[in-house]
Amino acid sequence: MKKTKKMQDSRRKFVKNSLKVSALLPLTTLGLQSLAQSFPNATLTSNNSKPLDILILGGTSFIGPHQIAYALKRGHKITTFTRGKTTPSIYKKEFEKVEQLIGDREDNLKALEGRKWDVVIDNSGRKVEWTKATAELLKDSVKMYVYVSSVSVFYPYYKANLTEDMPIVLKVPENLEDEDEKYTYDYGVMKANSEITAQSIFGDDKTLVIRPTFMTGPADRTNRFLYWPTQLPKGKTVIVPGKKEDPVQFIDVRDVAEWMIRLVENKTSGIFNAVGPAKTMTIQEFATTSKRTFESQSNLVYIDDYDFLKQHRLRYLMPWVLDSEKYHGISRVSARKSIKNGLTYRAFSATMKDTHDWWFSNAVDTKRRNAYQTDSNALHNRQKELLSKWKKHRSN
């Protein structure tokens, strides 16, 4: 499916206003010693001791650097294929050990010709045509194709307990008027058809598909989780939207990245939902655990009126999503198959603390931090007004 200019403009709008739209799509030196030392199971087992030659399409943005650092730690060789326009902000020393090929998935795959790898990990699959072109080119020179998809393939999320074998969205309905919903459909359809394309070219036994939910952690290129690690440490009032029992799902990007490397070491094929946490968590548990992580004295104010939240443009505050017909299942995706196949989770406190420390480190430039702090659409800049309206609403 080829993106139109309108879709590209929508993508730019999504990145700029991530608080509004990113909820719909499960996207320097770093002064965090814990990152460099946070690799569980970082030594290959005797059953999987052969180092792999891994090609990563993308690799310099969010999930890629974590995959690379972990894979190098386990003795693998890494090659990246990018346009050469993005410089990794973390693990810079590790990237000195990476072979970096330059090209463009749109129209220039020349650097991939005549080469062989054990595995290709497709982190940058944003068009079905891209997946088809790279899979066709590499099908005789790579043993396994790994495609990073999304739980967005299940949109609309009518059902709870979404498992990997449930139907996925393959076509955008006609006559959609809502631009945000159109983009959500477009994204899910693109990911779903890309999965199918990779499988059709490489075969089911040589294709691994990973469907992450909302990922968070160091190097996140969206601002969708920042409210919690930036506001809770201040010890002031913090809004918690939704009913206390509303479930939330999210996962540390490092848990996904490291699990993927272990899967390819084991030559595991198939489709897996990369969702967390390991056990059901409510928004109340998320908020109170986050508060406890920072030893915060913040006052948690629960706004549990859905109509009020919708009226005041607070339908999403990652990882919380307002429960509705089309989003009922977005926080109710099954991780059972993935856990059986080795998905493990960091302590929740590590995710929150490391995200906080990364945000306030030199890995994030001052311009980006200032843009977030002054964003009039961000909740921390709307909070005072919302609290006032909520107080008035409750007194009526």
mmCIF file of N, CA and C in Angstrom, residues 130-180:
data_model
loop_
_atom_site.group_PDB
_atom_site.id
_atom_site.type_symbol
_atom_site.label_atom_id
_atom_site.label_comp_id
_atom_site.label_asym_id
_atom_site.label_seq_id
_atom_site.Cartn_x
_atom_site.Cartn_y
_atom_site.Cartn_z
ATOM 1 N N TRP A 130 7.677 -1.902 0.805
ATOM 2 C CA TRP A 130 9.027 -2.011 1.368
ATOM 3 C C TRP A 130 9.292 -3.439 1.829
ATOM 4 N N THR A 131 8.332 -4.011 2.540
ATOM 5 C CA THR A 131 8.487 -5.377 3.032
ATOM 6 C C THR A 131 8.641 -6.346 1.858
ATOM 7 N N LYS A 132 7.823 -6.179 0.856
ATOM 8 C CA LYS A 132 7.879 -7.068 -0.306
ATOM 9 C C LYS A 132 9.227 -6.966 -1.009
ATOM 10 N N ALA A 133 9.713 -5.752 -1.208
ATOM 11 C CA ALA A 133 10.974 -5.563 -1.941
ATOM 12 C C ALA A 133 12.158 -6.163 -1.190
ATOM 13 N N THR A 134 12.234 -5.921 0.121
ATOM 14 C CA THR A 134 13.370 -6.450 0.878
ATOM 15 C C THR A 134 13.269 -7.964 1.039
ATOM 16 N N ALA A 135 12.067 -8.464 1.261
ATOM 17 C CA ALA A 135 11.893 -9.917 1.408
ATOM 18 C C ALA A 135 12.239 -10.635 0.110
ATOM 19 N N GLU A 136 11.796 -10.104 -1.017
ATOM 20 C CA GLU A 136 12.111 -10.707 -2.316
ATOM 21 C C GLU A 136 13.618 -10.694 -2.568
ATOM 22 N N LEU A 137 14.258 -9.586 -2.247
ATOM 23 C CA LEU A 137 15.693 -9.462 -2.479
ATOM 24 C C LEU A 137 16.497 -10.418 -1.608
ATOM 25 N N LEU A 138 16.045 -10.622 -0.367
ATOM 26 C CA LEU A 138 16.837 -11.374 0.605
ATOM 27 C C LEU A 138 16.405 -12.829 0.797
ATOM 28 N N LYS A 139 15.370 -13.272 0.107
ATOM 29 C CA LYS A 139 14.806 -14.600 0.389
ATOM 30 C C LYS A 139 15.789 -15.739 0.171
ATOM 31 N N ASP A 140 16.751 -15.576 -0.723
ATOM 32 C CA ASP A 140 17.724 -16.637 -0.984
ATOM 33 C C ASP A 140 19.054 -16.417 -0.272
ATOM 34 N N SER A 141 19.162 -15.307 0.466
ATOM 35 C CA SER A 141 20.439 -14.998 1.119
ATOM 36 C C SER A 141 20.313 -14.805 2.625
ATOM 37 N N VAL A 142 19.095 -14.959 3.162
ATOM 38 C CA VAL A 142 18.845 -14.829 4.595
ATOM 39 C C VAL A 142 17.989 -16.003 5.042
ATOM 40 N N LYS A 143 18.283 -16.544 6.225
ATOM 41 C CA LYS A 143 17.586 -17.736 6.701
ATOM 42 C C LYS A 143 16.263 -17.437 7.399
ATOM 43 N N MET A 144 16.114 -16.228 7.942
ATOM 44 C CA MET A 144 14.886 -15.897 8.671
ATOM 45 C C MET A 144 14.552 -14.415 8.517
ATOM 46 N N TYR A 145 13.268 -14.125 8.341
ATOM 47 C CA TYR A 145 12.790 -12.738 8.244
ATOM 48 C C TYR A 145 11.974 -12.425 9.489
ATOM 49 N N VAL A 146 12.365 -11.372 10.198
ATOM 50 C CA VAL A 146 11.658 -10.946 11.403
ATOM 51 C C VAL A 146 10.977 -9.612 11.117
ATOM 52 N N TYR A 147 9.677 -9.579 11.240
ATOM 53 C CA TYR A 147 8.938 -8.346 10.970
ATOM 54 C C TYR A 147 8.353 -7.792 12.259
ATOM 55 N N VAL A 148 8.649 -6.534 12.560
ATOM 56 C CA VAL A 148 8.103 -5.868 13.738
ATOM 57 C C VAL A 148 6.782 -5.215 13.349
ATOM 58 N N SER A 149 5.707 -5.794 13.799
ATOM 59 C CA SER A 149 4.366 -5.343 13.472
ATOM 60 C C SER A 149 3.807 -4.522 14.629
ATOM 61 N N SER A 150 2.535 -4.709 14.955
ATOM 62 C CA SER A 150 1.878 -3.931 16.008
ATOM 63 C C SER A 150 0.550 -4.586 16.357
ATOM 64 N N VAL A 151 0.097 -4.390 17.585
ATOM 65 C CA VAL A 151 -1.246 -4.858 17.938
ATOM 66 C C VAL A 151 -2.312 -4.057 17.190
ATOM 67 N N SER A 152 -1.893 -3.027 16.461
ATOM 68 C CA SER A 152 -2.833 -2.264 15.633
ATOM 69 C C SER A 152 -3.469 -3.118 14.551
ATOM 70 N N VAL A 153 -2.917 -4.287 14.274
ATOM 71 C CA VAL A 153 -3.531 -5.178 13.278
ATOM 72 C C VAL A 153 -4.892 -5.674 13.747
ATOM 73 N N PHE A 154 -5.187 -5.526 15.036
ATOM 74 C CA PHE A 154 -6.474 -5.969 15.577
ATOM 75 C C PHE A 154 -7.543 -4.873 15.531
ATOM 76 N N TYR A 155 -7.182 -3.656 15.107
ATOM 77 C CA TYR A 155 -8.153 -2.555 15.137
ATOM 78 C C TYR A 155 -9.305 -2.833 14.176
ATOM 79 N N PRO A 156 -10.551 -2.518 14.580
ATOM 80 C CA PRO A 156 -10.993 -2.038 15.891
ATOM 81 C C PRO A 156 -10.986 -3.166 16.929
ATOM 82 N N TYR A 157 -10.649 -2.778 18.157
ATOM 83 C CA TYR A 157 -10.422 -3.747 19.228
ATOM 84 C C TYR A 157 -11.730 -4.079 19.950
ATOM 85 N N TYR A 158 -12.624 -4.750 19.247
ATOM 86 C CA TYR A 158 -13.936 -5.036 19.814
ATOM 87 C C TYR A 158 -13.876 -6.049 20.952
ATOM 88 N N LYS A 159 -12.951 -7.021 20.842
ATOM 89 C CA LYS A 159 -12.929 -8.138 21.779
ATOM 90 C C LYS A 159 -11.798 -8.014 22.791
ATOM 91 N N ALA A 160 -11.997 -8.666 23.929
ATOM 92 C CA ALA A 160 -10.941 -8.784 24.929
ATOM 93 C C ALA A 160 -10.188 -10.087 24.704
ATOM 94 N N ASN A 161 -9.056 -10.222 25.374
ATOM 95 C CA ASN A 161 -8.226 -11.429 25.279
ATOM 96 C C ASN A 161 -7.857 -11.740 23.834
ATOM 97 N N LEU A 162 -7.339 -10.733 23.145
ATOM 98 C CA LEU A 162 -6.949 -10.891 21.745
ATOM 99 C C LEU A 162 -5.729 -11.793 21.642
ATOM 100 N N THR A 163 -5.870 -12.882 20.899
ATOM 101 C CA THR A 163 -4.785 -13.831 20.711
ATOM 102 C C THR A 163 -4.258 -13.759 19.279
ATOM 103 N N GLU A 164 -3.090 -14.351 19.070
ATOM 104 C CA GLU A 164 -2.400 -14.228 17.791
ATOM 105 C C GLU A 164 -3.177 -14.806 16.610
ATOM 106 N N ASP A 165 -4.094 -15.735 16.870
ATOM 107 C CA ASP A 165 -4.816 -16.392 15.778
ATOM 108 C C ASP A 165 -6.132 -15.709 15.427
ATOM 109 N N MET A 166 -6.417 -14.590 16.068
ATOM 110 C CA MET A 166 -7.666 -13.883 15.775
ATOM 111 C C MET A 166 -7.553 -13.088 14.467
ATOM 112 N N PRO A 167 -8.694 -12.790 13.821
ATOM 113 C CA PRO A 167 -8.668 -12.051 12.548
ATOM 114 C C PRO A 167 -7.998 -10.689 12.690
ATOM 115 N N ILE A 168 -7.334 -10.268 11.616
ATOM 116 C CA ILE A 168 -6.672 -8.965 11.597
ATOM 117 C C ILE A 168 -7.279 -8.108 10.497
ATOM 118 N N VAL A 169 -7.052 -6.807 10.582
ATOM 119 C CA VAL A 169 -7.683 -5.865 9.651
ATOM 120 C C VAL A 169 -6.885 -5.797 8.351
ATOM 121 N N LEU A 170 -7.537 -6.069 7.231
ATOM 122 C CA LEU A 170 -6.844 -6.132 5.947
ATOM 123 C C LEU A 170 -7.320 -5.081 4.950
ATOM 124 N N LYS A 171 -8.332 -4.328 5.335
ATOM 125 C CA LYS A 171 -8.878 -3.339 4.406
ATOM 126 C C LYS A 171 -9.449 -2.162 5.174
ATOM 127 N N VAL A 172 -9.208 -0.961 4.666
ATOM 128 C CA VAL A 172 -9.763 0.243 5.280
ATOM 129 C C VAL A 172 -11.206 0.410 4.810
ATOM 130 N N PRO A 173 -12.160 0.550 5.735
ATOM 131 C CA PRO A 173 -13.554 0.743 5.327
ATOM 132 C C PRO A 173 -13.715 2.002 4.479
ATOM 133 N N GLU A 174 -14.674 1.962 3.620
ATOM 134 C CA GLU A 174 -14.939 3.123 2.774
ATOM 135 C C GLU A 174 -15.690 4.202 3.550
ATOM 136 N N ASN A 175 -15.563 5.425 3.070
ATOM 137 C CA ASN A 175 -16.313 6.577 3.577
ATOM 138 C C ASN A 175 -16.027 6.914 5.038
ATOM 139 N N LEU A 176 -14.811 6.673 5.496
ATOM 140 C CA LEU A 176 -14.438 7.113 6.842
ATOM 141 C C LEU A 176 -14.255 8.622 6.835
ATOM 142 N N GLU A 177 -14.888 9.302 7.768
ATOM 143 C CA GLU A 177 -14.787 10.755 7.828
ATOM 144 C C GLU A 177 -13.785 11.232 8.857
ATOM 145 N N ASP A 178 -13.577 10.452 9.907
ATOM 146 C CA ASP A 178 -12.654 10.837 10.966
ATOM 147 C C ASP A 178 -11.215 10.573 10.522
ATOM 148 N N GLU A 179 -10.395 11.625 10.441
ATOM 149 C CA GLU A 179 -9.022 11.491 9.953
ATOM 150 C C GLU A 179 -8.162 10.653 10.888
ATOM 151 N N ASP A 180 -8.366 10.814 12.195
ATOM 152 C CA ASP A 180 -7.589 10.019 13.133
ATOM 153 C C ASP A 180 -7.902 8.540 12.975
#
